[in-house]
Structure formats: C-alpha cells, structure tokens
mmCIF file of N, CA and C in Angstrom:
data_model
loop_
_atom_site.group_PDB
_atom_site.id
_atom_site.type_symbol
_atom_site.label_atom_id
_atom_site.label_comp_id
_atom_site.label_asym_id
_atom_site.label_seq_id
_atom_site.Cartn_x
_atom_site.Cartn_y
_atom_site.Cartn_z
ATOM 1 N N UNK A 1 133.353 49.149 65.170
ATOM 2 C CA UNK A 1 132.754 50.462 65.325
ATOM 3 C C UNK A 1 131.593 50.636 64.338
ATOM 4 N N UNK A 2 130.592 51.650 64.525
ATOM 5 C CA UNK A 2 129.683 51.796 63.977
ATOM 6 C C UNK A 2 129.763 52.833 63.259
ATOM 7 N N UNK A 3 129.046 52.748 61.608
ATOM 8 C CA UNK A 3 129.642 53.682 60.630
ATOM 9 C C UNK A 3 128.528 53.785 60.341
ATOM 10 N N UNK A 4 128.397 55.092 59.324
ATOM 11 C CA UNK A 4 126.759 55.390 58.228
ATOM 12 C C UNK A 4 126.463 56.531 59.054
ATOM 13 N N UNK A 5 124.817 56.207 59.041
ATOM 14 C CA UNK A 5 123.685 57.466 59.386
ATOM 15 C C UNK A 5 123.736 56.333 61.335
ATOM 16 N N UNK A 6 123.595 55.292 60.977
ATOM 17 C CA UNK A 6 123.000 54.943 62.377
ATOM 18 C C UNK A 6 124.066 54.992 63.453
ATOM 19 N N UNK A 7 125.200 55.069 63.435
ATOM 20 C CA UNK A 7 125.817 56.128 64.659
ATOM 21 C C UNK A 7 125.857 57.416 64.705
ATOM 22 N N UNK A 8 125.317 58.274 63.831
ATOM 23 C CA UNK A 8 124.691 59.334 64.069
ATOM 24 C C UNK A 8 123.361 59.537 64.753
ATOM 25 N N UNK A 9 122.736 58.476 64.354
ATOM 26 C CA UNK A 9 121.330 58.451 65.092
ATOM 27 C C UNK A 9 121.734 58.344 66.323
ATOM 28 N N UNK A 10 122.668 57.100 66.763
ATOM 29 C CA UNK A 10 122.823 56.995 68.512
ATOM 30 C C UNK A 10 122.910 58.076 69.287
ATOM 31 N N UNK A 11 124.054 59.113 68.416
ATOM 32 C CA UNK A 11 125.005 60.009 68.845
ATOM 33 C C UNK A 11 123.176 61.531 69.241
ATOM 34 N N UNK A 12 122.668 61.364 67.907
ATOM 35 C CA UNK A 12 121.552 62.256 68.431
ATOM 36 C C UNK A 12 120.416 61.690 69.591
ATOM 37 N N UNK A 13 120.150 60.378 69.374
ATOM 38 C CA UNK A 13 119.377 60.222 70.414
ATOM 39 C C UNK A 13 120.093 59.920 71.909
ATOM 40 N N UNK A 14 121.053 59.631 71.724
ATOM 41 C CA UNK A 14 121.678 60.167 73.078
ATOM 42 C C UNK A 14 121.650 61.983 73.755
ATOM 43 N N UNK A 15 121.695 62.488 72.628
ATOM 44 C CA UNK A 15 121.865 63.904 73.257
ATOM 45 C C UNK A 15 120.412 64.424 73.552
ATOM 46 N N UNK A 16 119.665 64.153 72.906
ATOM 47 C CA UNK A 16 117.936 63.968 72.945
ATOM 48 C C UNK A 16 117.519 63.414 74.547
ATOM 49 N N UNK A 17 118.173 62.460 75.046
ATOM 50 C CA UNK A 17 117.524 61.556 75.944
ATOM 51 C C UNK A 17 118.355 62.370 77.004
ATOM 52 N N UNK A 18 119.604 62.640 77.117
ATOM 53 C CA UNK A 18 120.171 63.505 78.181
ATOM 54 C C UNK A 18 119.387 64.545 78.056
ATOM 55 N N UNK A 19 118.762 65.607 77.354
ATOM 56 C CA UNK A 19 118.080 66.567 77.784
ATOM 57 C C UNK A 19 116.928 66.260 78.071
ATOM 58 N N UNK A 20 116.492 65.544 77.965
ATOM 59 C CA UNK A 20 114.866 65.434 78.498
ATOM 60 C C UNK A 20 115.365 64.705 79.835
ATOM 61 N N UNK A 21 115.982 64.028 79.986
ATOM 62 C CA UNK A 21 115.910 63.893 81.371
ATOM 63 C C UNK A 21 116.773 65.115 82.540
ATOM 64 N N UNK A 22 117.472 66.142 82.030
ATOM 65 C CA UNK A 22 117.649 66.901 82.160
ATOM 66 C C UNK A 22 116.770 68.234 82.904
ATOM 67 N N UNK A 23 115.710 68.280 81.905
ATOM 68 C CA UNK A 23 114.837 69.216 81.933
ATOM 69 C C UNK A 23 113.726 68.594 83.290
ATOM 70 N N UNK A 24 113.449 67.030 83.047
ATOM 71 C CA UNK A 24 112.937 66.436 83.945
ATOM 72 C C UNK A 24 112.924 66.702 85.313
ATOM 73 N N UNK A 25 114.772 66.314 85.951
ATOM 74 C CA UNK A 25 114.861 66.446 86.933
ATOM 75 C C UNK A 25 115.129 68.009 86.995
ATOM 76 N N UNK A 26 115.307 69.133 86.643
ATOM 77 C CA UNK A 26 115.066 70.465 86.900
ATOM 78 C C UNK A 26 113.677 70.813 87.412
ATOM 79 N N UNK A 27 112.806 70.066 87.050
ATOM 80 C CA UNK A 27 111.137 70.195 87.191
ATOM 81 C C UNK A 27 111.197 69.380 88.805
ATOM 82 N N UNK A 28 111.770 68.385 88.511
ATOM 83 C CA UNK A 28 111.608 67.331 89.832
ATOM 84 C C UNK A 28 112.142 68.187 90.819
ATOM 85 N N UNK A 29 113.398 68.931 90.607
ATOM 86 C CA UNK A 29 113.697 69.394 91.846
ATOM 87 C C UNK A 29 113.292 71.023 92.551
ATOM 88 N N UNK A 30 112.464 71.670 91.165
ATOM 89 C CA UNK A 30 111.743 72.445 91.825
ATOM 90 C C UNK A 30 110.414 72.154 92.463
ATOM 91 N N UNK A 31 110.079 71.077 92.483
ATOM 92 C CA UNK A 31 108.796 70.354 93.330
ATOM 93 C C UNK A 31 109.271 70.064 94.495
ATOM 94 N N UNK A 32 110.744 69.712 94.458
ATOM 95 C CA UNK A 32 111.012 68.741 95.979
ATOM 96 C C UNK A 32 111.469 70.392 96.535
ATOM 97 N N UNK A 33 112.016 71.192 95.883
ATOM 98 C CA UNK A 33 112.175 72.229 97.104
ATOM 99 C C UNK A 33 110.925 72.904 97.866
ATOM 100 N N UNK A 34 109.997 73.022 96.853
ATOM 101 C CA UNK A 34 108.574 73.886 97.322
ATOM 102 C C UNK A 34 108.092 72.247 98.505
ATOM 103 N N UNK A 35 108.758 71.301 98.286
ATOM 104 C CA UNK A 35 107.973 70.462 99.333
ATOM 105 C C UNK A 35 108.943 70.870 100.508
ATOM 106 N N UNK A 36 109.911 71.360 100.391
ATOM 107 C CA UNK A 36 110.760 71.493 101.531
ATOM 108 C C UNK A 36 110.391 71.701 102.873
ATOM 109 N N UNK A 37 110.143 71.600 103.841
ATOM 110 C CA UNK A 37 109.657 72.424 105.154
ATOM 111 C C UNK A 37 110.392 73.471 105.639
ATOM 112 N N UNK A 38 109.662 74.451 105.773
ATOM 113 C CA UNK A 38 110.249 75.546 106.229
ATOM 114 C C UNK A 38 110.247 75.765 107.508
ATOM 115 N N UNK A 39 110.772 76.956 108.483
ATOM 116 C CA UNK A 39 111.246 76.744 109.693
ATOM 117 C C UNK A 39 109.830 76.834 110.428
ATOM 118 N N UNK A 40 108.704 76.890 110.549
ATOM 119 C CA UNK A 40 107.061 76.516 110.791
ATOM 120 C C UNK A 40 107.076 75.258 110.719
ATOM 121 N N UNK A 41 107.852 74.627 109.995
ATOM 122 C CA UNK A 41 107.457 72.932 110.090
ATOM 123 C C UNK A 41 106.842 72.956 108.720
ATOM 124 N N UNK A 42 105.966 73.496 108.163
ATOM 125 C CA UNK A 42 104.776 73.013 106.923
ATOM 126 C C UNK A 42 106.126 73.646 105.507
ATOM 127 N N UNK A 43 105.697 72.883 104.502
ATOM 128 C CA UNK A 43 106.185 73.502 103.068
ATOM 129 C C UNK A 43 105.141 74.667 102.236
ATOM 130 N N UNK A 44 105.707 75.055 101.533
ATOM 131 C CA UNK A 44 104.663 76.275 100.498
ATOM 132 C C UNK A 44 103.650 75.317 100.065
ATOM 133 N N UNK A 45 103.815 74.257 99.670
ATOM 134 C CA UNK A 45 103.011 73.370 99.163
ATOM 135 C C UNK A 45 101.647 73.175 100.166
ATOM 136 N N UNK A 46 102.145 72.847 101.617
ATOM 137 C CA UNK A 46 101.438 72.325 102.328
ATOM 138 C C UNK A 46 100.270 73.839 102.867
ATOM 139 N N UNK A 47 101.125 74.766 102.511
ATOM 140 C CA UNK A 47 100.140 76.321 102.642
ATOM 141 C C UNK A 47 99.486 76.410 102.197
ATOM 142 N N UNK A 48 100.002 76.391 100.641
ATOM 143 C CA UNK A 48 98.561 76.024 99.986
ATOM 144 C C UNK A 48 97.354 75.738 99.885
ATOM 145 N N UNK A 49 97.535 74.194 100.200
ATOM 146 C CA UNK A 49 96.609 73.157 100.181
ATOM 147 C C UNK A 49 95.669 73.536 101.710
ATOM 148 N N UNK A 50 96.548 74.017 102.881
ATOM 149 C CA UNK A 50 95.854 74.318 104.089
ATOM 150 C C UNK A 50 94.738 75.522 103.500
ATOM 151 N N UNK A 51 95.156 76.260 102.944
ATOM 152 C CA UNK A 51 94.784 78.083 102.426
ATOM 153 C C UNK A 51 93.344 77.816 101.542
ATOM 154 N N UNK A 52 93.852 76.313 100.653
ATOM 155 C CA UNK A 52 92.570 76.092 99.881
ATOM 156 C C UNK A 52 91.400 75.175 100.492
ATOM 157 N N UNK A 53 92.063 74.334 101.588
ATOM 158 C CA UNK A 53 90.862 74.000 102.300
ATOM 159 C C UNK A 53 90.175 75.263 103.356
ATOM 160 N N UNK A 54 90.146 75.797 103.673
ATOM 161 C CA UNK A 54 89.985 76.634 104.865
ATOM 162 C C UNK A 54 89.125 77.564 104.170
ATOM 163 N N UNK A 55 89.191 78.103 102.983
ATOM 164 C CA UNK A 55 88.542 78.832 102.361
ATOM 165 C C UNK A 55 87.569 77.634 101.368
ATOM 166 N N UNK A 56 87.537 76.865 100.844
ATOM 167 C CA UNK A 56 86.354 75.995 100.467
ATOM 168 C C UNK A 56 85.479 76.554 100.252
ATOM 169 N N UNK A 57 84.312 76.742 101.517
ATOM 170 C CA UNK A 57 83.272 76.636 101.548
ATOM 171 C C UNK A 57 82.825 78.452 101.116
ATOM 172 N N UNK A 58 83.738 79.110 100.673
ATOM 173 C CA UNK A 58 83.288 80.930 100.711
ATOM 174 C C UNK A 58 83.394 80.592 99.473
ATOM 175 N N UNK A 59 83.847 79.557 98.852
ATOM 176 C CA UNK A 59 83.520 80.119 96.606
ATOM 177 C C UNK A 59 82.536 80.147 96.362
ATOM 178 N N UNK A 60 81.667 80.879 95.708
ATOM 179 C CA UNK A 60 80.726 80.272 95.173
ATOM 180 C C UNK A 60 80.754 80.270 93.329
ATOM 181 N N UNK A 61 79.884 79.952 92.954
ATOM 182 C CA UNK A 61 80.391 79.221 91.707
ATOM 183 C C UNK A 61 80.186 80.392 90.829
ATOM 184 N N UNK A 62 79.881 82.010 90.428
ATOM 185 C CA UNK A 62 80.474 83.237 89.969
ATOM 186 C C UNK A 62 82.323 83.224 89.983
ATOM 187 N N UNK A 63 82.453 82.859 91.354
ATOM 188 C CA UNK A 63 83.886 83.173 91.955
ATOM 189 C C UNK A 63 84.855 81.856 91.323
ATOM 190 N N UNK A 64 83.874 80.835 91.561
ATOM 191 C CA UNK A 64 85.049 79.485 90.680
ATOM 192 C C UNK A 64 84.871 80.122 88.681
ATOM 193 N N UNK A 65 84.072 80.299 88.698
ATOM 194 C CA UNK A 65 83.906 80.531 86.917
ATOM 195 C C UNK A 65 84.730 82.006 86.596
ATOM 196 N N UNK A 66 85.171 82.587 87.300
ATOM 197 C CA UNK A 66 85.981 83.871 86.963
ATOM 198 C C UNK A 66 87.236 83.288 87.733
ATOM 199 N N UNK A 67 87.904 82.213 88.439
ATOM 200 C CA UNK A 67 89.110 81.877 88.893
ATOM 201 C C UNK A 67 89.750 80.766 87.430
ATOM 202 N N UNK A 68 88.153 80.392 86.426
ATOM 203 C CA UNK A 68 88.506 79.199 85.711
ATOM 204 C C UNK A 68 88.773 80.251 84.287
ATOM 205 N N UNK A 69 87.963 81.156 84.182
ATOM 206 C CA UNK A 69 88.273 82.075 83.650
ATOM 207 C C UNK A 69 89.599 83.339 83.674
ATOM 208 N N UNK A 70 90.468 83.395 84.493
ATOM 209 C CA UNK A 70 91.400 84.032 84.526
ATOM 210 C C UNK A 70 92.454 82.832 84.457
ATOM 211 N N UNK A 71 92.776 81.489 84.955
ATOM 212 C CA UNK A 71 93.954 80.607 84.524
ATOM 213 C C UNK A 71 93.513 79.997 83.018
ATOM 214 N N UNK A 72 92.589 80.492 81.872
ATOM 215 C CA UNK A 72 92.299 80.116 80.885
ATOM 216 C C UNK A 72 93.540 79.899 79.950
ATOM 217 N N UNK A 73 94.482 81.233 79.780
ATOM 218 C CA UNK A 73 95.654 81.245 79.011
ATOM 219 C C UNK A 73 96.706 80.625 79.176
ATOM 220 N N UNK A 74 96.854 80.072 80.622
ATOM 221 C CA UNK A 74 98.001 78.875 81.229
ATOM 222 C C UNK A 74 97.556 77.549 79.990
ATOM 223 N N UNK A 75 99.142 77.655 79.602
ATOM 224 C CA UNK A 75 98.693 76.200 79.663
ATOM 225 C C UNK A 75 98.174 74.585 79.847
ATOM 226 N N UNK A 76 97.283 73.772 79.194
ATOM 227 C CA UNK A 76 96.746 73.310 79.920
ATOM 228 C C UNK A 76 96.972 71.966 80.642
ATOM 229 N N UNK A 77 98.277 71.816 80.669
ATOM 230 C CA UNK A 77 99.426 70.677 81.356
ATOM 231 C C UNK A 77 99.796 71.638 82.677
ATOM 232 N N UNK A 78 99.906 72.855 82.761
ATOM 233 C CA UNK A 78 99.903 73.778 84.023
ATOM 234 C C UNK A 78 98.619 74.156 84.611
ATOM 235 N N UNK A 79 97.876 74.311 84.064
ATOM 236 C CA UNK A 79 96.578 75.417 84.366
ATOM 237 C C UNK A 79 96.050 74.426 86.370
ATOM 238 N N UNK A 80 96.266 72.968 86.448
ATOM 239 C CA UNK A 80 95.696 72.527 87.793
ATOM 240 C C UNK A 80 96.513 73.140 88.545
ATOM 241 N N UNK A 81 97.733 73.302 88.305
ATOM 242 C CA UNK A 81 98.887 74.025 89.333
ATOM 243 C C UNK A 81 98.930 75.490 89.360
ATOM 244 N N UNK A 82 98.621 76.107 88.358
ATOM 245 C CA UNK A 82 98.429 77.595 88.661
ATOM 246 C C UNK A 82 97.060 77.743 89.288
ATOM 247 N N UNK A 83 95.802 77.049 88.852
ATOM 248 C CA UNK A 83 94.520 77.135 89.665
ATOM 249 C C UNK A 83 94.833 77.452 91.216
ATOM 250 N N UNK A 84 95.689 75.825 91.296
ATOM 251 C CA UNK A 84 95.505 75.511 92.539
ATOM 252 C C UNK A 84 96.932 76.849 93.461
ATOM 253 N N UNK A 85 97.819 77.122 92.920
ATOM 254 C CA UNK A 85 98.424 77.997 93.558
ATOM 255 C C UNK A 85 97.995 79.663 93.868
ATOM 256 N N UNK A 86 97.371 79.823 92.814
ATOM 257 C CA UNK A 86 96.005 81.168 92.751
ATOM 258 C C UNK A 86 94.989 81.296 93.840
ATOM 259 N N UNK A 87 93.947 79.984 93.678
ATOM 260 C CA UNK A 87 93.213 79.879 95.151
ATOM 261 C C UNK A 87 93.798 79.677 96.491
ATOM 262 N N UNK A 88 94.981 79.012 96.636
ATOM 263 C CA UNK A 88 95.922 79.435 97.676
ATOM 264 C C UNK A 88 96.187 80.904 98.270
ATOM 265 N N UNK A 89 96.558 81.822 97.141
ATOM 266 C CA UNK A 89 96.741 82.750 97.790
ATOM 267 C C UNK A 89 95.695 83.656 98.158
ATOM 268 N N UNK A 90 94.606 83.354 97.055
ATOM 269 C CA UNK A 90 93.756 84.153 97.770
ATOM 270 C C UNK A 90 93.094 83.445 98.761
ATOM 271 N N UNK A 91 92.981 82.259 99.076
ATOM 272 C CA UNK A 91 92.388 81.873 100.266
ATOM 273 C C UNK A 91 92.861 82.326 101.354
ATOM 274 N N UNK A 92 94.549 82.805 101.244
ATOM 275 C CA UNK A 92 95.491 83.225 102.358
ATOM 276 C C UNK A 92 95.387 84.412 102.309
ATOM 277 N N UNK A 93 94.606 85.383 101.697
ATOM 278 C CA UNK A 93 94.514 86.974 101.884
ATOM 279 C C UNK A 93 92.952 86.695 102.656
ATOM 280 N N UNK A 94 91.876 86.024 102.107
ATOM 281 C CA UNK A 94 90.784 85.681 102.963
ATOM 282 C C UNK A 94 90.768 85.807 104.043
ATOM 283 N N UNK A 95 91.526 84.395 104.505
ATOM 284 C CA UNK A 95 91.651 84.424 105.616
ATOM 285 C C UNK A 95 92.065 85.519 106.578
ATOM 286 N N UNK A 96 93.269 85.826 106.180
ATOM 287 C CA UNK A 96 93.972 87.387 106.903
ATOM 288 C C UNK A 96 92.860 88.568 107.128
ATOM 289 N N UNK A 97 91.804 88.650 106.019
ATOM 290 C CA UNK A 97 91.199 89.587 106.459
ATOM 291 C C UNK A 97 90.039 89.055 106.613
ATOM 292 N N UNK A 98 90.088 87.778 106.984
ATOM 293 C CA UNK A 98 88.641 87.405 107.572
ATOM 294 C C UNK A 98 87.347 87.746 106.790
ATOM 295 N N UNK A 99 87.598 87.301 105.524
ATOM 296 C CA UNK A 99 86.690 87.419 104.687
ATOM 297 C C UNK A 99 85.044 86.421 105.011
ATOM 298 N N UNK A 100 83.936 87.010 104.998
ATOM 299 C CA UNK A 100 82.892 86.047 105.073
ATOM 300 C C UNK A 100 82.386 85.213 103.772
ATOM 301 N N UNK A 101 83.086 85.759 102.481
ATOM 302 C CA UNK A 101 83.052 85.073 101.065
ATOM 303 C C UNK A 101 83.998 85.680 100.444
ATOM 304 N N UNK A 102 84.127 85.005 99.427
ATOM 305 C CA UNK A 102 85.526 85.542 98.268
ATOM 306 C C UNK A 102 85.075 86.172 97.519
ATOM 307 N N UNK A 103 85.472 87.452 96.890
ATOM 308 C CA UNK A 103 84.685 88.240 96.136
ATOM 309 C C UNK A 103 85.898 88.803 95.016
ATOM 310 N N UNK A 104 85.594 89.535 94.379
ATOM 311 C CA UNK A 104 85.929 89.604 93.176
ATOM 312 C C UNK A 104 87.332 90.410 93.788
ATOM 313 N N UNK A 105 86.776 91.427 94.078
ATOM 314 C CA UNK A 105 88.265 91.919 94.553
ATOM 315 C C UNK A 105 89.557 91.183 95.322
ATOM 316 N N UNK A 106 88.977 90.195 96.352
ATOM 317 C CA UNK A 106 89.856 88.918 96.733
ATOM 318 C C UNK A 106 90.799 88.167 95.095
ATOM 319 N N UNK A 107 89.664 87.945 94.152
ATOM 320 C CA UNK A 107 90.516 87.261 93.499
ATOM 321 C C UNK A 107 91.357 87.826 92.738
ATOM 322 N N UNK A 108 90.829 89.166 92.298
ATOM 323 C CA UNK A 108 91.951 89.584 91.431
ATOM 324 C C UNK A 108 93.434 89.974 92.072
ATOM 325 N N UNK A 109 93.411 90.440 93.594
ATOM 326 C CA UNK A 109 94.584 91.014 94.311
ATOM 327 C C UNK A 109 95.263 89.462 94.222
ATOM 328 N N UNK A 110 94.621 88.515 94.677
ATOM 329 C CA UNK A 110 95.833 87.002 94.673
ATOM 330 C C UNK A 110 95.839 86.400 93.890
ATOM 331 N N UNK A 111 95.323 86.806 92.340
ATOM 332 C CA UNK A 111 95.548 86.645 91.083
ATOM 333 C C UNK A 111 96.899 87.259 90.928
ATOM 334 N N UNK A 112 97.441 88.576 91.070
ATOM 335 C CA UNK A 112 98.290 89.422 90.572
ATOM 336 C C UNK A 112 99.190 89.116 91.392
ATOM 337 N N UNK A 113 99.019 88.818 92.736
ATOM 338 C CA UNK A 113 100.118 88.128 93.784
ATOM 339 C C UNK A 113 101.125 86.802 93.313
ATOM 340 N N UNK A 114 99.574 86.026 93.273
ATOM 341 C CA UNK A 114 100.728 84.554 92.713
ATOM 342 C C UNK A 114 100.851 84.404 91.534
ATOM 343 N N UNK A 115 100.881 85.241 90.706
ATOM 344 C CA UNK A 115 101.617 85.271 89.484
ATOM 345 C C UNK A 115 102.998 85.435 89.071
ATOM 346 N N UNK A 116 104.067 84.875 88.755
ATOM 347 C CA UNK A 116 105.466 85.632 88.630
ATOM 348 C C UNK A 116 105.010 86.683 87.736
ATOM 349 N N UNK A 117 106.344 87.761 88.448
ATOM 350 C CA UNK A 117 106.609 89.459 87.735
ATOM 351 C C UNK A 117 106.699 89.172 86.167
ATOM 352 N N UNK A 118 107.507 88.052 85.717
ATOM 353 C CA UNK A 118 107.214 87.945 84.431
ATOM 354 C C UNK A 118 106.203 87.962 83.411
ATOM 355 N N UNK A 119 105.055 87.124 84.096
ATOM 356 C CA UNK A 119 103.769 86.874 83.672
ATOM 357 C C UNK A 119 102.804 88.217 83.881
ATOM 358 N N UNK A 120 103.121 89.552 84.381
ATOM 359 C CA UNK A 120 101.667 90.175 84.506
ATOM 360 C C UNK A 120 101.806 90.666 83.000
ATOM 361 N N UNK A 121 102.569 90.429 82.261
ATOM 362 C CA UNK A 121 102.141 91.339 80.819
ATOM 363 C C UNK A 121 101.178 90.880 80.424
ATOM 364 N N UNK A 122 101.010 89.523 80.339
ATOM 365 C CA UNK A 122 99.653 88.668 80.043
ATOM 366 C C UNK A 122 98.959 88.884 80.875
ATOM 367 N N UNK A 123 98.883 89.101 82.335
ATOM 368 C CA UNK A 123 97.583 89.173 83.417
ATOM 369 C C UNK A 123 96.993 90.556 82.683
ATOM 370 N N UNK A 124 97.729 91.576 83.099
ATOM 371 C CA UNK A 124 96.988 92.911 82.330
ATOM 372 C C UNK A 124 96.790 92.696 80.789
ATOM 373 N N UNK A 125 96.778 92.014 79.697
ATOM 374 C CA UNK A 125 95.868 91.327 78.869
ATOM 375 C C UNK A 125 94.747 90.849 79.228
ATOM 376 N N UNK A 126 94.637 89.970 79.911
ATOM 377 C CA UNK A 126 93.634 89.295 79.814
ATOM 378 C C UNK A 126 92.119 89.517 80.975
ATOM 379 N N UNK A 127 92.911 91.057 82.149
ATOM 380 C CA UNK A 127 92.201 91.570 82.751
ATOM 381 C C UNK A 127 91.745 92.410 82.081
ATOM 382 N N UNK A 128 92.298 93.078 81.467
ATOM 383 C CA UNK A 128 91.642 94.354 79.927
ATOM 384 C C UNK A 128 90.525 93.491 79.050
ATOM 385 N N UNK A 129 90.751 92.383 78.636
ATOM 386 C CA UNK A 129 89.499 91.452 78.131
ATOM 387 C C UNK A 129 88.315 90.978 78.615
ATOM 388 N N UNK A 130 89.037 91.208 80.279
ATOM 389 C CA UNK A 130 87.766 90.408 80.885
ATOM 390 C C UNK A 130 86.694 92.172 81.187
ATOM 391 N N UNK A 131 87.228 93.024 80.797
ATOM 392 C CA UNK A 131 87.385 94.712 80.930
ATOM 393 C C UNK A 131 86.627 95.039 82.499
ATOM 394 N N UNK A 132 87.689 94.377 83.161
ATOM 395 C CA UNK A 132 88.132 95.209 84.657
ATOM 396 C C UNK A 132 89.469 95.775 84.928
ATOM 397 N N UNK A 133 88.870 97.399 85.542
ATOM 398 C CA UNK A 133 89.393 98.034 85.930
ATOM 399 C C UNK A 133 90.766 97.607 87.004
ATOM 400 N N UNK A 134 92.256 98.315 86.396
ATOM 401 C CA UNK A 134 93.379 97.444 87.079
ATOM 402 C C UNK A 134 93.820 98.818 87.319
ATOM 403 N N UNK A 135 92.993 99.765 87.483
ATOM 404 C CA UNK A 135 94.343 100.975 88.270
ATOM 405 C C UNK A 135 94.419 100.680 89.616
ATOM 406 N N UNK A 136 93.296 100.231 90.453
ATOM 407 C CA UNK A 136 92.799 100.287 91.797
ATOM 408 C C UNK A 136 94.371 98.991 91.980
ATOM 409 N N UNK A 137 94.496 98.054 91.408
ATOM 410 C CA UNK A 137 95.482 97.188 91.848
ATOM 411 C C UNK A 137 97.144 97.468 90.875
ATOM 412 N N UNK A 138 96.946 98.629 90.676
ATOM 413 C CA UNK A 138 98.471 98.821 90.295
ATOM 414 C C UNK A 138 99.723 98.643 91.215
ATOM 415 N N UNK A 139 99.712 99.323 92.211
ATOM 416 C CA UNK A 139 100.603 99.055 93.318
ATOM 417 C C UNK A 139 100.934 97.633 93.239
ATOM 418 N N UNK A 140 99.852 96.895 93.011
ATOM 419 C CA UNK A 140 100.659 95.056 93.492
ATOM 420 C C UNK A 140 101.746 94.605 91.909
ATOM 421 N N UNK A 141 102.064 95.471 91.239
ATOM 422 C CA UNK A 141 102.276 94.778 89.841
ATOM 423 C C UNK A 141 104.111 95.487 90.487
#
C-alpha cells in the first residue's frame, strides 16, 4: 500500500479528474440535446444556423459592430456561441416580420430574447452604458 503525501496526491487527483470530466460531459450533453431534432425534423441548433444564414446579407457593419458590442461582457471562450445564438434570434424575428435590413431595434428585442432570465441584470447594465433607452422593451424582460 501506498503511504506519505503521494497517496494523498492520487486520492486528490483522482477527485480532480472525476470532476472535470464530470463537468465535461454535463457540457457535452447539453450540446447533444440542443442537437436533438425536434418534431419539424431540424434541431435549435440547426434554427439557428438556418435564421443566421437567411438573414446574412441585411447586416450591415453599424449592426455587426453593435451585435460585437453588446456580446462584449460574455466571456470570451462563450462570446462565438452567444454571438452566434443572438443573431439567430434576431434573424428569426427578421424574418417573421420581413424585415428589409436589421436595425437597431431588431437587435436589441433578440438581444433580450436570447438571453437567459438570469442574465438581463447584466443586459440592462450594459444597455444603460451603451445609453439606450430600455423602457420601450420592458415587457420582453
């Protein structure tokens, strides 16, 4: 048997290595559900990605520099996945109302949309900084 500090070490890096792989597959398996297909056939994922091609060509680069500017505070190991889930939704309010470009008001309503309820304490931060008016979109909070 193993005595001292270095079966303590095992004993911690064992418990070390079970949680990180732990935490891992918790991450892994909230990816494989959002890949899930839903009863449409397509996943949230695949909405997305449809929502952000389809709208493409209406950004123009005001509208990308205030979308790069509002996922600023995400962190930046998250910030491609909140980008990219942000322009999703507003590409999917676009579309719905048949927008001929994305405009400011587009982004902030599917800013406040695909945000979790947790997170608007920081959205209304950092919309007060950018100092636009958030009564007009209170209802969505």
């Amino acid at each position: 048997m193993l005595e001292g500090w270095f079966s303590y070490f095992i004993v911690m890096w064992t418990i070390v290595l079970v949680s990180l792989f732990a935490i891992g597959g918790f991450f892994m398996f909230r990816k494989f559900l959002k890949k899930m297909p839903k009863q449409d056939g397509k996943s949230d994922m695949d909405w997305e990605e449809y929502y952000v091609d389809q709208t493409r060509k209406l950004w123009g680069p005001p509208e990308k520099e205030m979308l790069e500017e509002l996922v600023s505070p995400v962190p930046e190991l998250f910030r491609d996945v909140a980008r990219h889930k942000i322009a999703g939704k507003i590409g999917e309010l676009a579309l719905k109302e048949k927008a001929r470009r994305i405009s400011v008001d587009l982004i902030i309503r599917g800013y406040i949309i695909a945000t979790p309820k947790r997170d608007h304490k920081f959205l209304r931060k950092k919309l007060d900084e950018m100092k636009i008016d958030i009564s007009p979109y209170s209802h969505l909070f």
